[in-house]
Tab-separated table of C-alpha atoms and ligand atoms in Angstrom:
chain	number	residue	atom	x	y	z
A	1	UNK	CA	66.585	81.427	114.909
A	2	UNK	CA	68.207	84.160	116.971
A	3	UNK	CA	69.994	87.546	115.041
A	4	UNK	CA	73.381	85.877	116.407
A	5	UNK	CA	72.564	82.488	114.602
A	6	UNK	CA	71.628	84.342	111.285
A	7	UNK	CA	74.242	87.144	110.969
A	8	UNK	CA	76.368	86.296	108.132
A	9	UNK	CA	80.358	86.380	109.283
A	10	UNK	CA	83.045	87.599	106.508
A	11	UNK	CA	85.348	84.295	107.234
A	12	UNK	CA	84.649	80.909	109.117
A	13	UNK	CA	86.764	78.093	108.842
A	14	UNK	CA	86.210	74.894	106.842
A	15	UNK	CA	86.563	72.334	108.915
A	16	UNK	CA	84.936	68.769	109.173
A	17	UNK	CA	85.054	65.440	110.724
A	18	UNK	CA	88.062	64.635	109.025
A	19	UNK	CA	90.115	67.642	110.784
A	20	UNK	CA	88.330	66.142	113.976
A	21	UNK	CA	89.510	63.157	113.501
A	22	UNK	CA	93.228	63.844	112.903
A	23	UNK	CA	93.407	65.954	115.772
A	24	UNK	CA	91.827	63.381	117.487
A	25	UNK	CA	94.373	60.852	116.117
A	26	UNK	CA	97.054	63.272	117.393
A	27	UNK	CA	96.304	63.699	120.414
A	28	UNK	CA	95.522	60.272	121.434
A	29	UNK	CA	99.179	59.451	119.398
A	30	UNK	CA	100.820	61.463	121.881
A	31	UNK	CA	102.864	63.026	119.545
A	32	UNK	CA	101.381	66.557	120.391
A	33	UNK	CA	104.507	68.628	120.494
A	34	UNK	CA	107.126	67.279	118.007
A	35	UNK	CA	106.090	64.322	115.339
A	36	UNK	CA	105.779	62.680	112.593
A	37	UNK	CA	102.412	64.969	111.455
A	38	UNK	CA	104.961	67.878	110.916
A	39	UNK	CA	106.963	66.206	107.831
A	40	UNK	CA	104.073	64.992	106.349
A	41	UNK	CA	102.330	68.724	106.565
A	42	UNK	CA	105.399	69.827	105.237
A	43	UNK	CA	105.676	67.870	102.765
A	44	UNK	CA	102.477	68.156	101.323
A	45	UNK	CA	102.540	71.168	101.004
A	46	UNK	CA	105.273	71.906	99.495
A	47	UNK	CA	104.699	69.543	97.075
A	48	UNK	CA	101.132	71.148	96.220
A	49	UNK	CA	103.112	74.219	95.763
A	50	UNK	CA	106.010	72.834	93.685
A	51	UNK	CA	108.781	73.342	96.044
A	52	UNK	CA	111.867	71.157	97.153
A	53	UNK	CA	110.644	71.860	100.740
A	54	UNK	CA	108.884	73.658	103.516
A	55	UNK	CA	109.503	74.739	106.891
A	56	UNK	CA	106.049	74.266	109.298
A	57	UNK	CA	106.208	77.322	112.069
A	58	UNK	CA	103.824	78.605	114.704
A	59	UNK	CA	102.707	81.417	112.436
A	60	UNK	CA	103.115	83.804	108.891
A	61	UNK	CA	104.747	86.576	111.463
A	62	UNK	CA	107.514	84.137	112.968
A	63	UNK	CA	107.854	83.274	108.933
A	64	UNK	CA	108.124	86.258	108.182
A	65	UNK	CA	110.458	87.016	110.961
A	66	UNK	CA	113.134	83.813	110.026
A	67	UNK	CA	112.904	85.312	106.258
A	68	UNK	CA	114.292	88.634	107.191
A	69	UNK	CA	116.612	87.207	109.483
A	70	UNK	CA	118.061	84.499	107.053
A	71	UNK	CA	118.429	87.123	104.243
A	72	UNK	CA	120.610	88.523	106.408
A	73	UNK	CA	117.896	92.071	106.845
A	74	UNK	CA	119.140	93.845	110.005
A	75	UNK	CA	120.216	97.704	111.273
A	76	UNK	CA	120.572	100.046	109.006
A	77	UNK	CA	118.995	97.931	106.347
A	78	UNK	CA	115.982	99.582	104.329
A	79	UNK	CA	112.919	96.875	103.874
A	80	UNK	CA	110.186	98.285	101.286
A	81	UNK	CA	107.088	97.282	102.052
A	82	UNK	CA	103.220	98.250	101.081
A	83	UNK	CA	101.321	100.481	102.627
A	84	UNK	CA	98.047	98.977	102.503
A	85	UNK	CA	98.900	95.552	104.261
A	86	UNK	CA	98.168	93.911	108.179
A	87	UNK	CA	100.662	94.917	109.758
A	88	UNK	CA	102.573	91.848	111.012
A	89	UNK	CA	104.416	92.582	107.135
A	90	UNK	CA	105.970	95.731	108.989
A	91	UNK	CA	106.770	94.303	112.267
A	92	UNK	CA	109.267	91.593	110.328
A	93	UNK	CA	111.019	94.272	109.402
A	94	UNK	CA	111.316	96.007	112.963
A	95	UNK	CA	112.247	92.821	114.465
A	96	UNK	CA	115.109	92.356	112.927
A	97	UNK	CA	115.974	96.343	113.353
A	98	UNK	CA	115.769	97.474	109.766
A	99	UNK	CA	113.633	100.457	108.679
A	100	UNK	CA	110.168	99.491	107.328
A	101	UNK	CA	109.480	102.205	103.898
A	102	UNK	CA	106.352	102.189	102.702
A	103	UNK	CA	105.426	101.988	98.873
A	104	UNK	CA	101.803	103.061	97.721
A	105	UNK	CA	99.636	100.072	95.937
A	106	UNK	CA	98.355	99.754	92.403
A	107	UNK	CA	94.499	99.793	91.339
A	108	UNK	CA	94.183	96.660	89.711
A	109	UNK	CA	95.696	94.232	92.573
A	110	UNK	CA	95.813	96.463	95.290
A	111	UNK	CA	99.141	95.102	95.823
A	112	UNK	CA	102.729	96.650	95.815
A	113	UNK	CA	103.079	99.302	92.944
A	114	UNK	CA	106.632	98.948	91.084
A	115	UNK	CA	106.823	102.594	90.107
A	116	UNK	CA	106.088	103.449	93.672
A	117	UNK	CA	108.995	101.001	94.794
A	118	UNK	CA	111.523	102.215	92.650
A	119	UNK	CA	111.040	105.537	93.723
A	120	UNK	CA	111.891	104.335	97.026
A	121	UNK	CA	114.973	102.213	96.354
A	122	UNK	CA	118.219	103.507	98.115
A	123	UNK	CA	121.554	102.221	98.466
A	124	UNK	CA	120.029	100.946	102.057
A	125	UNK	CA	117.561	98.809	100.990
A	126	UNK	CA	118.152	95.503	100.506
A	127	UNK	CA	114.675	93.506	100.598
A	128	UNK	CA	110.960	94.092	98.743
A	129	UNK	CA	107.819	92.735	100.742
A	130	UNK	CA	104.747	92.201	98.329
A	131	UNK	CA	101.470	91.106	99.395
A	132	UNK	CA	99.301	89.336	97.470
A	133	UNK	CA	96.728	91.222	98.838
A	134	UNK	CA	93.652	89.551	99.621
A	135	UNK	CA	94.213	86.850	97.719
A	136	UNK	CA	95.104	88.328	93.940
A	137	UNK	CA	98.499	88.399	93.027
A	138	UNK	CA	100.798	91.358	92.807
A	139	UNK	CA	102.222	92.242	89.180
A	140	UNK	CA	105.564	90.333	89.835
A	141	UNK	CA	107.425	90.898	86.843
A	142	UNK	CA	107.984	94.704	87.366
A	143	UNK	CA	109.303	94.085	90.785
A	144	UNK	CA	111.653	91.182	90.263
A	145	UNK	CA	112.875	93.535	87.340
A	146	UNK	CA	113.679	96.069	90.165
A	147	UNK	CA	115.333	93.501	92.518
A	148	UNK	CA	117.035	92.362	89.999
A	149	UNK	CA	118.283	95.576	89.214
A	150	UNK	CA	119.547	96.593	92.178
A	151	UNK	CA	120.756	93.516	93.547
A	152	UNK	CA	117.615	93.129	96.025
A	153	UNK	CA	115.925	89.748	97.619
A	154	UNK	CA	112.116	89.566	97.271
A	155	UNK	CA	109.660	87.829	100.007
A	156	UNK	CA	106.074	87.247	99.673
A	157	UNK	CA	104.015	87.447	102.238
A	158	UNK	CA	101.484	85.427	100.517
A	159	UNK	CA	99.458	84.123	104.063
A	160	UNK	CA	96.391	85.265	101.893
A	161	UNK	CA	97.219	83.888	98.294
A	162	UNK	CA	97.178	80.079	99.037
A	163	UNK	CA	96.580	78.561	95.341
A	164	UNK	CA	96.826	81.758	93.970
A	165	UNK	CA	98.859	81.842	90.623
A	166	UNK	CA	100.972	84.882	88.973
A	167	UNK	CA	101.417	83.741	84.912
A	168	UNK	CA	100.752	80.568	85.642
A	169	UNK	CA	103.029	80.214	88.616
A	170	UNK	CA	101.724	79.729	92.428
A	171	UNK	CA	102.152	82.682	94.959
A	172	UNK	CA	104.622	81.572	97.353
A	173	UNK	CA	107.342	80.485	95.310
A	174	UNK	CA	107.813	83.529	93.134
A	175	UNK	CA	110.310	85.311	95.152
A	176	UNK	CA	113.538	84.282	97.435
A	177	UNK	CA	111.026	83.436	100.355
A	178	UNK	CA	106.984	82.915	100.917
A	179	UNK	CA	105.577	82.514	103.942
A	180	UNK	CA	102.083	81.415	104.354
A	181	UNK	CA	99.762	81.148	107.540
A	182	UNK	CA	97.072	79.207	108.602
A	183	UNK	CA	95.218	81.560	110.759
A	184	UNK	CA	91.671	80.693	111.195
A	185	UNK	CA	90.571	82.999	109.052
A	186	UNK	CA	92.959	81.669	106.162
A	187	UNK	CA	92.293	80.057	102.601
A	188	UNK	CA	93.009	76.882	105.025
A	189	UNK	CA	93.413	76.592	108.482
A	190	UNK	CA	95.346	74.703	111.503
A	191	UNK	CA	93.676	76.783	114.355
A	192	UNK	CA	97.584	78.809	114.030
A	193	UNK	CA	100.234	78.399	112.126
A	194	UNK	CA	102.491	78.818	109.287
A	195	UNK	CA	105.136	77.696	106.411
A	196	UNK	CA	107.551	79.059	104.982
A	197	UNK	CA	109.243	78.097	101.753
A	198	UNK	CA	112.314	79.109	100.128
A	199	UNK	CA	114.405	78.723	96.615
A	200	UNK	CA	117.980	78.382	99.050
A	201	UNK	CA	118.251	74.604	100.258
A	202	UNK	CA	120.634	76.410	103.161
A	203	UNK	CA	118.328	79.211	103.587
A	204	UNK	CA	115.658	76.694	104.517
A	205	UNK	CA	118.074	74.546	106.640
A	206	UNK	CA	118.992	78.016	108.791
A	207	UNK	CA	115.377	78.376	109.199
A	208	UNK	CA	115.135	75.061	110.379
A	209	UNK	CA	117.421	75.277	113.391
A	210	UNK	CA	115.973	79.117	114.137
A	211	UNK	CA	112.727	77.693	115.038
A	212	UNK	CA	114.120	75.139	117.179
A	213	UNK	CA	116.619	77.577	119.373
A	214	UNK	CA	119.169	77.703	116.893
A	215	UNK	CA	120.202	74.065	117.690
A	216	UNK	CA	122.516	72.104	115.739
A	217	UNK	CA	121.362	68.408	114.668
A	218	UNK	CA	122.904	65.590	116.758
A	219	UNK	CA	122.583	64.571	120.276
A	220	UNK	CA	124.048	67.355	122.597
A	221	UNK	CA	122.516	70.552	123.396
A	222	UNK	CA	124.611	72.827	121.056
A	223	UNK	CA	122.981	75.782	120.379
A	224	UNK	CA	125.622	78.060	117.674
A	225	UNK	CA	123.255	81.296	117.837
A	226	UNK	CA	120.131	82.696	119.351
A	227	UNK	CA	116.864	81.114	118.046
A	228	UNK	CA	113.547	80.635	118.568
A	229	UNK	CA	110.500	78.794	119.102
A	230	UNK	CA	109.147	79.123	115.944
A	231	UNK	CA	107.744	75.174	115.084
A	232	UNK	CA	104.777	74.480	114.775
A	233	UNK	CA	103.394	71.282	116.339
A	234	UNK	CA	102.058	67.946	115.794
A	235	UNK	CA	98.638	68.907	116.959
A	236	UNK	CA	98.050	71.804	114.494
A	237	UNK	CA	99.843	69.898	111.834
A	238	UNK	CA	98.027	67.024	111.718
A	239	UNK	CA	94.527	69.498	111.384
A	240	UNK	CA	97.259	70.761	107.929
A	241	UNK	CA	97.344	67.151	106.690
A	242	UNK	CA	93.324	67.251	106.663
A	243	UNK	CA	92.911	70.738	105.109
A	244	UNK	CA	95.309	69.499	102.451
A	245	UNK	CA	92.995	67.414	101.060
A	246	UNK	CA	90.102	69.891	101.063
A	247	UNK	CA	91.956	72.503	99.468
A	248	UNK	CA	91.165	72.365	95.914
A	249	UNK	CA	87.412	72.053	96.710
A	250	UNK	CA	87.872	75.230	98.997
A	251	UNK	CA	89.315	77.290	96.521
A	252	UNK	CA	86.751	75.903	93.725
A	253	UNK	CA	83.991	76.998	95.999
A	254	UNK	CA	85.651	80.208	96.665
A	255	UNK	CA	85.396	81.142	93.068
A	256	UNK	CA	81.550	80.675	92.709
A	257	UNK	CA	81.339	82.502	95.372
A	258	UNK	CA	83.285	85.339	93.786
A	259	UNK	CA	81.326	84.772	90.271
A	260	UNK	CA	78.253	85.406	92.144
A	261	UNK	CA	78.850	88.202	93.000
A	262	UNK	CA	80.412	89.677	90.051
A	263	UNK	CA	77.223	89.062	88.115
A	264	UNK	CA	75.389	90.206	90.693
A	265	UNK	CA	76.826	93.220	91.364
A	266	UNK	CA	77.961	94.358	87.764
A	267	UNK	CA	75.496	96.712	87.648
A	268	UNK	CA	75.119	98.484	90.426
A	269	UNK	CA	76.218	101.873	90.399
A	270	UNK	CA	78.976	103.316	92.438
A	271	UNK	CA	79.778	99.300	93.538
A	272	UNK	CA	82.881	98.306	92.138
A	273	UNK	CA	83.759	94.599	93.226
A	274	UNK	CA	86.875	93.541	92.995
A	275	UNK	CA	88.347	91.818	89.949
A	276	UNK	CA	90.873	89.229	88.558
A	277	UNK	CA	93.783	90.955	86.458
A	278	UNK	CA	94.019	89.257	83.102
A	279	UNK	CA	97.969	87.629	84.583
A	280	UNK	CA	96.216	86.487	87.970
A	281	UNK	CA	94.245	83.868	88.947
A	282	UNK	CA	93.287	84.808	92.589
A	283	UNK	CA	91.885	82.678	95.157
A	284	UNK	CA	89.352	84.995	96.041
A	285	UNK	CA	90.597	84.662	99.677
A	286	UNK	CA	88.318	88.252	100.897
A	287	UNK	CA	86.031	89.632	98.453
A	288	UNK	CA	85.243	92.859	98.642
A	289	UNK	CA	83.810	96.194	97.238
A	290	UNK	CA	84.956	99.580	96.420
A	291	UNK	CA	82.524	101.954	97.559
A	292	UNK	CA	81.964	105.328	95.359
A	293	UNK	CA	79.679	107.511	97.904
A	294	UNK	CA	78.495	110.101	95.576
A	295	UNK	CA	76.992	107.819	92.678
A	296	UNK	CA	76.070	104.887	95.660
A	297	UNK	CA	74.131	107.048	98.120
A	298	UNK	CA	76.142	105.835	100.695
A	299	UNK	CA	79.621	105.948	101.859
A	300	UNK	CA	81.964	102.786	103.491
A	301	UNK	CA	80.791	103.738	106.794
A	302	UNK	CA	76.911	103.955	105.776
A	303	UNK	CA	77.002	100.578	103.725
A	304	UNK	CA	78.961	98.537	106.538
A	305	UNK	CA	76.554	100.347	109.483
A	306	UNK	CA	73.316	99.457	107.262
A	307	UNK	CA	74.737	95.303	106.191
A	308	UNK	CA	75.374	94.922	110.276
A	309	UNK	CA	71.721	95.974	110.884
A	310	UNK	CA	70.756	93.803	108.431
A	311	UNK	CA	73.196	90.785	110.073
A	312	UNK	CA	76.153	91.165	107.571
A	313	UNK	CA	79.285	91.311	108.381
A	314	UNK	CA	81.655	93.663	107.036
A	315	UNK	CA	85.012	95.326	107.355
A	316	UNK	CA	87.142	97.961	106.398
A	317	UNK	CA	90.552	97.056	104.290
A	318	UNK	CA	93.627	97.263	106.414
A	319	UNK	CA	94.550	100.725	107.745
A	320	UNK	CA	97.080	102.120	105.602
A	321	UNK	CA	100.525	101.277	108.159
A	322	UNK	CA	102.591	104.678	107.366
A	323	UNK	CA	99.452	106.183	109.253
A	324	UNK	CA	99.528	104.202	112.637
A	325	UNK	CA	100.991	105.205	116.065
A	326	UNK	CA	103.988	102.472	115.494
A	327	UNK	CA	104.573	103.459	111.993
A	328	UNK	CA	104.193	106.800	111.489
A	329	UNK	CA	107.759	108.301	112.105
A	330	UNK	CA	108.522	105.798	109.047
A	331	UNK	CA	105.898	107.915	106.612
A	332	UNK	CA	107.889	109.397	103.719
A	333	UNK	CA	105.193	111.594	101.639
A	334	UNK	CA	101.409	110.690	100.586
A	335	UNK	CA	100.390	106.865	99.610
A	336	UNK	CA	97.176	107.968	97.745
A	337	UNK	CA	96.168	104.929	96.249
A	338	UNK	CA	96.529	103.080	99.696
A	339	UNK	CA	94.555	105.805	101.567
A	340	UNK	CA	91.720	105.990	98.676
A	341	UNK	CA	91.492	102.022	99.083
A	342	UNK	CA	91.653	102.250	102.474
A	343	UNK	CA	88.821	104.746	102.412
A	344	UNK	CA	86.230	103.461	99.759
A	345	UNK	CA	86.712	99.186	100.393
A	346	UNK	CA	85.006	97.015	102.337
A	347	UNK	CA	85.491	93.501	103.107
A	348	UNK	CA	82.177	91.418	102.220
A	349	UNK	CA	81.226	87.682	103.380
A	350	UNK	CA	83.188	85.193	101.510
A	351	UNK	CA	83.066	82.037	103.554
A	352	UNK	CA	83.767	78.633	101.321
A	353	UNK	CA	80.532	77.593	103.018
A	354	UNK	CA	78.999	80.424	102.153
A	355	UNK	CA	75.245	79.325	101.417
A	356	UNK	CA	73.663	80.605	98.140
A	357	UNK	CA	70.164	81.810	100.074
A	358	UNK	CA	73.086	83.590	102.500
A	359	UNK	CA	75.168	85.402	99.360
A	360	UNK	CA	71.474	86.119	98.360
A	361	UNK	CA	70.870	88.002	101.376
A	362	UNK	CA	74.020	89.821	101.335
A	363	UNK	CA	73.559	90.834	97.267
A	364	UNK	CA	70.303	91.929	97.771
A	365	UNK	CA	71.508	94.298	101.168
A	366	UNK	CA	74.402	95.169	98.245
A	367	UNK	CA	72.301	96.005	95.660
A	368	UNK	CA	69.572	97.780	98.027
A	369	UNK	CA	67.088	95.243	96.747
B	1	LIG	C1	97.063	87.092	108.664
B	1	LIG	C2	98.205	87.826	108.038
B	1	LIG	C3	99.506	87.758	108.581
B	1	LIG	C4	99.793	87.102	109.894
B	1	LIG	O1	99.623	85.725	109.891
B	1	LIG	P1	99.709	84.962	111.305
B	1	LIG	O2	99.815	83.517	110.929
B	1	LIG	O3	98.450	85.279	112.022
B	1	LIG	O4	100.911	85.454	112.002
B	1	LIG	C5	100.527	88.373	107.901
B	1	LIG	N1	100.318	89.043	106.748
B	1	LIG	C6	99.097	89.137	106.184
B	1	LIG	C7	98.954	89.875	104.898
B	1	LIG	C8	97.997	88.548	106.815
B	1	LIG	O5	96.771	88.654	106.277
């Protein structure tokens, strides 16, 4: 075997026959573009997740983009979002014109911190952003309490936290919108795309004629505002209908990955891997560690230049947005929590398919074995 064949990737997609086969199907169908694969993605999902009804799209950023839009988010409008996110959460929020401000994360989910957003809140803002950050759920309660409050809507970005649960309930359908992707890299994949779900029956239907150029049902071409092409397609979709039925394995395998490693690891000093709060059930979508230099002889830099010798994969967590070129004129005072994160975590293989002899190899590089 060749270094290439052995190296051990964070994320590869689960995909089998089956997926080859529907896309197969699909394409020799001929329903590539628009067809009947789309309403059946759609509505499996949604019904997996609980919901009246989902929107299929060409990605989590156009989702992301028609919930800002349909919550009416615009110029002059104040969008709170965290820090320590990719950054397509941001760009919603510039493409409809508002002003992204950025709230520091909490220790526990790495996700949005509540006293950080109410700090934040002005008569301006008029929509929260969490992140279920790599898969665990953000504390919810605290922020709906704050929406709530001040009149706000809420919209998950929850592309990471497919089958993830907050008290019980799945990520996606907590706030007034969820959007979800299915990026290869995903809980579950299409190749590219994305859903959207939302509590507003009309909401949803706006969404609806958004993606397709802001038509209006019926035969002629009557288009009542500017739109998009935001569907997604047959092809992808019918690749969704597979992955539906492989997702509760997927996220079952997920967590032995993630128990693995938590025994594994527990005692290895300065190595802090990442945990489920006692209100969360996660999916376990990235794993990763928290690196203390001083007690583990090595900082982030060190451990992820040392596992890529060794043919282990590993990345940093997301650079902390208020500190990028595009964002930076939108920084309003320090994030530390999302800069120490940023600074001390890195990303660790956490394939479904990853192989026990693999995780072996990558515990052992861990643990210095
Ligand atoms: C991957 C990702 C996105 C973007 O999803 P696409 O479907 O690639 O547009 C948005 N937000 C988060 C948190 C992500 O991880």
């Amino acid at each position: 075997m060749t270094t290439v064949e052995r190296r051990i990737p964070v994320m590869l997609p689960f995909l089998g026959e089956e997926e080859a086969q529907a896309a197969a199907e699909a394409v020799r169908s001929g329903w590539v573009a628009q067809g009947p694969r789309v309403a059946e993605f759609e509505k499996r999902f949604a019904a997996a997740a609980g919901a009246a009804h989902g929107i299929a799209v060409s990605s989590c950023t156009t989702a992301l983009h028609l919930a800002l839009i349909t919550l009416g988010v615009g110029p002059g409008d104040e969008v709170v979002v965290p820090s320590l996110s990719f950054i397509a959460t941001a760009n919603a929020a510039r493409y409809v014109g508002a002003t992204p401000v950025f709230a520091d994360v909490e220790p526990v989910s790495y996700g949005i911190d509540a006293e950080s957003v109410r700090a934040l809140v002005t008569p301006r803002t008029k929509a929260i952003v969490v992140v279920h950050l790599y898969g665990h759920p953000v504390d919810f309660d605290p922020i709906a309490d704050i929406a709530a409050e001040h009149g706000l809507f809420v919209v998950e970005d929850a592309t990471e936290a497919l089958g993830s649960r907050y008290r019980g309930r799945l990520c996606g359908t907590l706030g007034d919108v969820g959007c979800f992707s299915f990026n290869g890299n995903k809980v579950m994949t299409t190749g590219g795309g994305g859903m959207v779900l939302a509590r507003d029956p009309e909401r949803l239907a706006h969404m609806r004629r958004l993606t397709f150029q802001g038509r209006v049902p019926g035969r002629e071409y009557i288009h009542d505002e500017v739109g998009f092409n935001y569907a997604m397609s047959n092809l992808p979709a019918a690749v969704g209908v597979a992955q539906m039925e492989e997702l509760d394995g997927l996220l079952a395998r997920r967590r032995a990955v993630a128990e693995r490693y938590a025994a594994a690891l527990a005692g290895v000093p300065g190595l802090e891997f990442c945990r489920e709060a006692e209100w969360a059930q996660t999916n376990w979508w990235l794993q990763s560690v928290l690196v203390d230099a001083e007690r583990y002889g090595e900082d982030r830099n060190e451990l992820m230049d040392r596992l890529a010798g060794e043919g282990i994969e590993a990345r940093p967590f997301f650079h902390p947005l208020h500190r990028l070129p595009p964002y930076a004129e939108f920084a309003r005072g320090e994030l530390p929590m999302s800069d120490r994160l940023h600074a001390t975590g890195v990303s660790i293989p956490s394939s479904a398919s990853l192989e026990p002899s693999q995780q072996d190899r990558v515990i052992a590089a861990l643990a210095r074995r």
